[in-house]
Amino acid sequence: MFSYKITRRQFLKWLSASAVALGLSQTDILKMEKRLEAAITDCDPDFPSSLARVIWITGQDCGGCATTILNYLADPADPDPVLNVIAKNKVLKLLDIEAVTTAPGQGADGNIDIAEVVLEIVTIDWGYIVMAASGDVANQHLATLREHGGYVLMIDGAIPINASGKYCQVFSIPGDWSGGIWDSYITVQDPDPTGVALKRTDFTMAGAALWLATNAAAVVCLGTCASWGGIPAAKGSVTGAKSGWEWINKINGMKKVIANIPGCPPHPDWFIHTVGAYILGLLNLDTDLDYKGRPRNTSTAIYSDQFFCRDCTRRDMGMPTTIRGCQKNATNPKGKCLAKVGCNGKNVGSAFLRADCPTRKWNNHTNWCVGNNMPCQGCTDPGFPDRTSPFYKLLKNT
Ligand code: FSX
């Protein structure tokens, strides 16, 4: 086993490419380079000096989880204390850490987007969804990060394990990386057994999850697929898709601290809130996760200790048996309860664990599924989608 180190020049070049992918401004790029330049010379083991270092891998999914996170936009008027602190850019101040110069239009005025979070609060050290870089330079850097350990491994998407995991290949790294419980889920290529050509290792998602979880301080499963298996693990699945907890702890016995943030997709605030609470010392991953690994009072149920339906504006407005009868219109401005036409709001979780969609809403507090005449599919529920299926039934004579 051996590791690669990349030069500072290579890494900054890679960062600049990542920054472009994130839509960062030139000022952001300079800020990122300045901050990291001070921290990463010759790949110092402690680099980067961020508050939370994240390696992000993606398995079997639809891409919705990445989309939701990358659309995060903080609201400085958010009454939730953690989100409010993040929106007002006070995290570093609270932790007594010197903040880097804030770019015009960001930070102080509360206009924080995902780029600001990446710069100021977490460092996504490796994540192929947000990297413009690809190939050996980026993946050798991943191997170096793994050797240093102590990062948070973020998983979105389910982990297919049938066919030795080959339904989902995630990356390839020069060298022979065999030698652990991941061996059945990687392929070591040896193109020239008698010569000097380097071997390389192809990782499936199943192999990568085990390889990276080994040195991780904690694992965060983002979305219902990573948390419970979700749609890839639904009845009829041929891939053998598993959740992060099933694969890492139950099947492979790794006993890792695993936090689940379900939702298909999860609201970006649930993720940012969980990360923020952890950084601020308000969330102890050893004691504040429920029996299914959900952070209490953080990822969901930020506001309410009651049931999901309590906050639904359609509650108490009557319960017609047709979709048409439930719809919002001039005579029913709030719409009517969708329970008789398949709404699964009652399944989204018990007290302190339920999604807060009715009050938080989506797309920067604009609307939510039920508000748009769509019965809730219970996407945060561990039984989703089988327990809440079928989503639609053909009506007779239509
Ligand atoms: Fe699953 Fe996420 Fe639903 Fe999609 O990564 S939770 S199918 S929104 O993208 O995994």
Coordinates of C-alpha atoms and ligand atoms in Angstrom, one line a residue:
M1 CA 0.0 0.0 0.0
F2 CA 1.3 3.5 -0.8
S3 CA 0.0 7.0 -1.1
Y4 CA 0.3 9.9 -3.5
K5 CA 0.8 13.5 -2.6
I6 CA 0.0 16.2 -5.0
T7 CA 1.7 19.5 -5.3
R8 CA 0.3 22.8 -4.0
R9 CA 0.1 24.0 -7.6
Q10 CA -1.9 20.9 -8.6
F11 CA -4.2 21.2 -5.7
L12 CA -4.9 25.0 -6.2
K13 CA -5.6 24.3 -9.9
W14 CA -8.0 21.6 -9.0
L15 CA -9.7 23.9 -6.5
S16 CA -10.1 26.6 -9.0
A17 CA -11.8 24.1 -11.3
S18 CA -14.1 23.1 -8.4
A19 CA -14.9 26.7 -7.7
V20 CA -16.0 27.2 -11.3
A21 CA -18.3 24.2 -11.0
L22 CA -19.8 25.7 -7.8
G23 CA -20.4 29.0 -9.6
L24 CA -18.1 30.9 -7.3
S25 CA -17.0 34.4 -8.2
Q26 CA -13.4 35.4 -8.9
T27 CA -13.3 36.9 -5.4
D28 CA -14.4 33.6 -4.0
I29 CA -11.8 31.8 -5.8
L30 CA -9.1 34.1 -4.6
K31 CA -10.4 33.8 -1.0
M32 CA -10.5 30.0 -1.3
E33 CA -7.0 29.9 -2.7
K34 CA -5.7 32.3 0.0
R35 CA -7.2 30.4 2.8
L36 CA -6.2 27.0 1.6
E37 CA -2.7 28.1 0.5
A38 CA -1.9 28.9 4.1
A39 CA -3.2 25.5 5.3
I40 CA -2.2 23.0 2.7
T41 CA 1.5 23.5 1.9
D42 CA 2.9 20.1 1.0
C43 CA -0.4 18.5 2.0
D44 CA 0.0 19.2 5.7
P45 CA -1.9 16.4 7.5
D46 CA -4.0 18.9 9.2
F47 CA -5.1 20.6 6.1
P48 CA -7.4 22.2 5.3
S49 CA -8.1 24.1 8.5
S50 CA -11.8 24.0 7.9
L51 CA -14.4 23.4 10.6
A52 CA -15.7 20.2 9.0
R53 CA -13.9 18.3 6.3
V54 CA -16.1 16.2 4.1
I55 CA -15.6 13.5 1.5
W56 CA -18.7 13.1 -0.5
I57 CA -19.5 9.9 -2.5
T58 CA -22.7 9.2 -4.4
G59 CA -24.2 5.8 -5.1
Q60 CA -27.5 4.7 -6.7
D61 CA -29.7 7.8 -6.9
C62 CA -31.5 10.3 -9.1
G63 CA -29.3 13.3 -8.4
G64 CA -32.0 15.1 -6.4
C65 CA -30.0 15.2 -3.1
A66 CA -27.1 17.0 -4.7
T67 CA -29.5 19.4 -6.4
T68 CA -31.2 20.2 -3.2
I69 CA -28.0 20.9 -1.3
L70 CA -26.5 23.0 -4.0
N71 CA -29.6 25.1 -4.0
Y72 CA -29.2 26.0 -0.4
L73 CA -29.8 29.7 0.3
A74 CA -29.8 30.9 3.9
D75 CA -32.5 33.0 5.4
P76 CA -31.3 35.6 8.0
A77 CA -34.9 35.8 9.2
D78 CA -35.1 32.1 9.9
P79 CA -36.3 31.7 13.6
D80 CA -34.3 28.5 14.0
P81 CA -31.2 29.5 16.1
V82 CA -28.7 27.4 14.2
L83 CA -29.8 28.4 10.7
N84 CA -30.1 32.0 11.9
V85 CA -26.5 32.0 13.1
I86 CA -25.3 30.5 9.8
A87 CA -27.3 33.0 7.8
K88 CA -25.8 35.9 9.6
N89 CA -22.3 34.5 9.2
K90 CA -21.7 34.3 12.9
V91 CA -20.4 30.7 13.1
L92 CA -16.8 31.6 13.0
K93 CA -17.3 34.4 15.4
L94 CA -19.0 32.2 17.9
L95 CA -16.2 29.7 17.7
D96 CA -13.6 32.5 18.0
I97 CA -12.0 31.7 14.7
E98 CA -10.8 34.5 12.5
A99 CA -13.1 34.9 9.5
V100 CA -11.7 35.4 6.0
T101 CA -12.5 38.5 4.2
T102 CA -16.1 38.3 3.1
A103 CA -16.9 38.9 -0.5
P104 CA -19.2 41.8 -1.4
G105 CA -22.8 40.7 -1.2
Q106 CA -22.1 37.7 1.0
G107 CA -21.9 37.0 4.6
A108 CA -22.6 40.2 6.5
D109 CA -25.9 40.8 4.8
G110 CA -27.0 37.3 5.3
N111 CA -27.0 36.4 1.7
I112 CA -25.3 33.1 2.1
D113 CA -25.5 30.4 -0.5
I114 CA -24.0 27.0 -0.8
A115 CA -20.7 28.5 -2.1
E116 CA -20.4 30.5 1.1
V117 CA -21.1 27.4 3.2
V118 CA -18.4 25.5 1.4
L119 CA -16.0 28.3 1.9
E120 CA -16.7 29.3 5.5
I121 CA -18.3 26.3 7.2
V122 CA -17.4 23.0 5.6
T123 CA -14.8 22.0 3.2
I124 CA -15.9 19.4 0.7
D125 CA -12.4 18.0 0.2
W126 CA -13.5 15.6 -2.5
G127 CA -16.9 15.2 -4.1
Y128 CA -17.3 14.3 -7.8
I129 CA -20.6 16.1 -8.1
V130 CA -19.0 19.5 -7.2
M131 CA -15.5 19.0 -8.7
A132 CA -14.7 20.0 -12.2
A133 CA -11.5 18.0 -11.8
S134 CA -11.6 14.3 -12.4
G135 CA -9.2 11.5 -13.0
D136 CA -6.0 10.6 -11.2
V137 CA -5.0 14.0 -9.7
A138 CA -8.3 14.3 -7.9
N139 CA -8.5 10.6 -6.9
Q140 CA -4.9 10.5 -5.7
H141 CA -5.8 13.4 -3.5
L142 CA -8.7 11.3 -2.2
A143 CA -6.3 8.6 -1.2
T144 CA -4.1 11.1 0.7
L145 CA -7.2 12.4 2.5
R146 CA -8.1 8.9 3.5
E147 CA -4.7 8.2 4.9
H148 CA -4.9 11.3 7.1
G149 CA -8.4 10.2 8.3
G150 CA -10.7 12.2 10.6
Y151 CA -13.0 13.4 7.9
V152 CA -16.8 13.2 7.7
L153 CA -17.8 10.7 5.0
M154 CA -21.0 11.9 3.3
I155 CA -23.0 9.4 1.3
D156 CA -26.0 10.2 -0.9
G157 CA -27.7 7.4 -2.9
A158 CA -28.0 3.8 -2.0
I159 CA -25.2 1.2 -2.1
P160 CA -25.9 -1.7 -4.5
I161 CA -24.1 -4.9 -3.3
N162 CA -25.3 -7.5 -5.8
A163 CA -22.9 -8.7 -8.5
S164 CA -20.0 -7.6 -6.2
G165 CA -21.3 -4.1 -6.3
K166 CA -20.7 -3.7 -10.0
Y167 CA -24.0 -2.0 -10.6
C168 CA -22.3 1.2 -9.4
Q169 CA -18.6 2.0 -10.1
V170 CA -17.5 5.3 -8.5
F171 CA -13.8 5.9 -9.1
S172 CA -10.5 4.3 -10.1
I173 CA -7.1 5.1 -8.3
P174 CA -3.6 4.2 -9.4
G175 CA -2.1 1.5 -7.1
D176 CA -3.2 -1.7 -5.4
W177 CA -5.7 -0.7 -2.7
S178 CA -6.7 -4.2 -1.7
G179 CA -6.2 -5.4 1.9
G180 CA -9.4 -4.9 3.8
I181 CA -13.1 -5.8 4.0
W182 CA -13.7 -4.0 0.8
D183 CA -11.7 -6.5 -1.3
S184 CA -14.7 -8.3 -2.8
Y185 CA -16.0 -5.0 -4.1
I186 CA -13.0 -3.6 -5.9
T187 CA -11.1 -4.8 -8.9
V188 CA -7.3 -4.5 -9.0
Q189 CA -6.0 -4.1 -12.6
D190 CA -2.6 -5.3 -13.4
P191 CA -2.0 -4.4 -17.0
D192 CA 1.6 -5.5 -17.2
P193 CA 2.4 -8.2 -14.6
T194 CA 5.9 -8.6 -15.8
G195 CA 6.7 -5.0 -16.4
V196 CA 6.7 -1.7 -14.5
A197 CA 3.2 -0.4 -15.4
L198 CA 1.3 0.7 -12.3
K199 CA -1.6 -1.3 -11.1
R200 CA -4.8 0.5 -10.5
T201 CA -7.9 -0.2 -8.4
D202 CA -11.5 0.2 -9.6
F203 CA -13.9 0.9 -6.7
T204 CA -17.6 0.1 -6.7
M205 CA -19.8 2.2 -4.4
A206 CA -19.9 -0.8 -2.0
G207 CA -16.1 -1.0 -1.9
A208 CA -15.6 2.8 -1.7
A209 CA -18.0 3.1 1.2
L210 CA -16.1 0.5 3.2
W211 CA -12.7 1.8 2.2
L212 CA -13.5 5.4 3.1
A213 CA -15.6 4.6 6.2
T214 CA -12.7 2.8 7.8
N215 CA -10.8 6.1 8.5
A216 CA -13.8 8.4 8.8
A217 CA -14.7 10.1 12.1
A218 CA -18.4 9.8 11.3
V219 CA -20.7 9.1 8.4
V220 CA -23.6 11.2 7.2
C221 CA -26.2 9.6 5.0
L222 CA -27.9 12.3 3.0
G223 CA -31.4 11.5 1.6
T224 CA -33.7 8.5 1.9
C225 CA -31.7 6.2 -0.4
A226 CA -28.6 6.6 1.8
S227 CA -30.6 6.5 5.0
W228 CA -33.0 3.7 4.4
G229 CA -32.4 2.3 0.8
G230 CA -35.2 4.3 -0.7
I231 CA -36.3 3.9 -4.3
P232 CA -33.2 1.8 -5.4
A233 CA -34.1 -0.7 -2.7
A234 CA -37.8 -0.8 -3.4
K235 CA -39.6 -4.1 -4.1
G236 CA -38.3 -5.6 -7.4
S237 CA -34.9 -4.0 -7.1
V238 CA -32.2 -6.2 -8.7
T239 CA -29.2 -4.3 -7.5
G240 CA -29.4 -5.3 -3.8
A241 CA -29.3 -1.7 -2.8
K242 CA -28.6 -1.0 0.9
S243 CA -28.6 2.0 3.1
G244 CA -25.3 3.3 4.6
W245 CA -26.1 1.9 8.0
E246 CA -27.1 -1.6 6.6
W247 CA -24.0 -1.9 4.6
I248 CA -21.4 -0.3 6.9
N249 CA -22.6 -1.3 10.3
K250 CA -25.1 -4.2 10.0
I251 CA -23.5 -6.3 7.3
N252 CA -19.9 -5.4 7.8
G253 CA -20.0 -4.7 11.5
M254 CA -18.0 -1.5 11.5
K255 CA -19.8 0.2 14.4
K256 CA -19.4 3.7 12.8
V257 CA -21.4 6.7 14.1
I258 CA -23.9 7.2 11.3
A259 CA -26.3 10.2 11.1
N260 CA -29.3 9.8 8.7
I261 CA -30.9 12.9 7.1
P262 CA -33.8 11.3 5.2
G263 CA -36.0 12.9 2.5
C264 CA -36.3 12.2 -1.2
P265 CA -34.8 14.7 -1.5
P266 CA -34.0 16.2 2.0
H267 CA -34.6 19.9 2.5
P268 CA -31.2 21.7 2.3
D269 CA -31.9 23.3 5.6
W270 CA -32.1 19.9 7.3
F271 CA -28.6 19.1 6.2
I272 CA -27.1 22.6 6.9
H273 CA -28.8 22.7 10.3
T274 CA -27.4 19.3 11.2
V275 CA -23.9 20.3 10.1
G276 CA -24.2 23.7 11.8
A277 CA -25.4 22.2 15.1
Y278 CA -22.5 19.8 15.0
I279 CA -20.0 22.5 14.4
L280 CA -21.4 24.7 17.2
G281 CA -21.3 21.8 19.6
L282 CA -25.1 21.6 19.9
L283 CA -25.3 18.1 18.4
N284 CA -23.4 15.3 19.9
L285 CA -23.3 12.4 17.4
D286 CA -22.7 9.9 20.2
T287 CA -25.8 10.9 22.2
D288 CA -28.1 13.0 20.1
L289 CA -29.1 10.4 17.4
D290 CA -32.3 8.5 17.7
Y291 CA -32.6 4.8 17.3
K292 CA -32.6 5.1 13.6
G293 CA -29.7 7.5 13.5
R294 CA -31.7 10.7 12.9
P295 CA -30.4 13.8 14.7
R296 CA -33.0 14.7 17.3
N297 CA -34.3 18.3 16.9
T298 CA -32.1 19.0 14.1
S299 CA -32.5 17.4 10.6
T300 CA -36.3 17.3 11.0
A301 CA -38.9 18.6 13.4
I302 CA -37.0 21.8 13.9
Y303 CA -40.1 23.6 15.0
S304 CA -42.8 21.2 16.0
D305 CA -43.1 18.4 18.5
Q306 CA -46.5 17.4 17.1
F307 CA -47.5 15.5 14.0
F308 CA -46.8 16.6 10.4
C309 CA -50.6 17.2 9.7
R310 CA -50.9 19.7 12.6
D311 CA -49.2 22.4 10.5
C312 CA -51.0 21.6 7.2
T313 CA -53.2 24.4 6.1
R314 CA -55.7 21.9 4.7
R315 CA -56.3 20.4 8.1
D316 CA -60.0 20.8 9.2
M317 CA -61.0 21.9 5.8
G318 CA -62.9 18.7 5.0
M319 CA -61.8 15.4 3.4
P320 CA -63.2 14.9 -0.1
T321 CA -62.7 11.6 -1.9
T322 CA -61.5 13.0 -5.3
I323 CA -58.4 14.9 -6.2
R324 CA -60.5 17.5 -7.9
G325 CA -62.6 18.0 -4.7
C326 CA -59.4 18.6 -2.7
Q327 CA -57.9 21.2 -5.0
K328 CA -57.2 24.8 -4.1
N329 CA -59.5 27.2 -6.0
A330 CA -61.4 30.4 -5.5
T331 CA -64.0 28.8 -3.3
N332 CA -61.4 26.6 -1.5
P333 CA -58.4 28.9 -1.1
K334 CA -56.7 26.5 1.3
G335 CA -57.7 23.4 -0.5
K336 CA -59.0 20.4 1.4
C337 CA -57.4 17.4 3.2
L338 CA -55.8 14.9 0.8
A339 CA -55.9 11.9 3.2
K340 CA -58.7 10.1 1.3
V341 CA -56.8 10.5 -2.0
G342 CA -53.5 8.9 -0.8
C343 CA -51.8 11.6 1.3
N344 CA -49.1 10.0 3.5
G345 CA -48.5 12.9 5.8
K346 CA -49.4 10.7 8.7
N347 CA -46.4 8.5 7.9
V348 CA -43.6 11.1 7.8
G349 CA -42.5 10.5 11.3
S350 CA -43.4 10.8 15.0
A351 CA -42.8 13.7 17.4
F352 CA -39.3 15.3 17.1
L353 CA -38.5 13.3 14.0
R354 CA -41.0 14.5 11.4
A355 CA -40.3 16.6 8.4
D356 CA -41.3 20.3 8.8
C357 CA -42.3 20.8 5.1
P358 CA -45.7 22.4 6.0
T359 CA -44.0 25.3 7.8
R360 CA -40.5 25.4 6.3
K361 CA -41.6 24.9 2.7
W362 CA -39.3 24.4 -0.2
N363 CA -37.5 26.6 -2.8
N364 CA -36.7 29.3 -0.3
H365 CA -40.0 29.0 1.6
T366 CA -42.1 29.1 -1.5
N367 CA -44.3 26.1 -1.5
W368 CA -44.5 22.4 -0.7
C369 CA -46.0 19.3 -2.3
V370 CA -49.3 19.4 -0.5
G371 CA -49.5 23.2 -1.1
N372 CA -49.3 22.4 -4.8
N373 CA -52.3 19.9 -4.7
M374 CA -49.9 16.9 -4.5
P375 CA -50.6 14.3 -1.8
C376 CA -47.5 13.8 0.4
Q377 CA -45.6 10.6 -0.5
G378 CA -44.0 10.2 2.9
C379 CA -40.5 10.4 1.4
T380 CA -38.7 10.7 4.8
D381 CA -40.3 7.5 6.1
P382 CA -38.1 4.4 6.5
G383 CA -40.7 2.5 4.6
F384 CA -40.7 4.8 1.6
P385 CA -41.6 4.0 -1.2
D386 CA -43.0 0.5 -0.7
R387 CA -45.1 1.5 2.4
T388 CA -46.5 4.5 0.7
S389 CA -47.1 3.0 -2.8
P390 CA -48.8 3.1 -5.2
F391 CA -48.3 6.8 -5.7
Y392 CA -51.0 6.8 -8.4
K393 CA -54.0 4.6 -9.3
L394 CA -55.9 4.8 -12.5
L395 CA -59.4 5.9 -11.8
K396 CA -62.2 3.8 -13.3
N397 CA -63.6 5.0 -16.6
T398 CA -61.0 7.7 -17.1
Ligands
FSX1 FE1 -32.4 9.1 -3.3 FE2 -30.6 11.2 -3.6 FE3 -34.4 10.6 -3.6 FE4 -32.8 11.2 -5.5 O1 -28.8 11.2 -3.8 S1 -33.3 10.3 -1.7 S2 -33.8 9.1 -5.3 S3 -34.0 12.7 -4.3 O2 -31.0 11.8 -5.3 O3 -30.7 9.5 -3.2

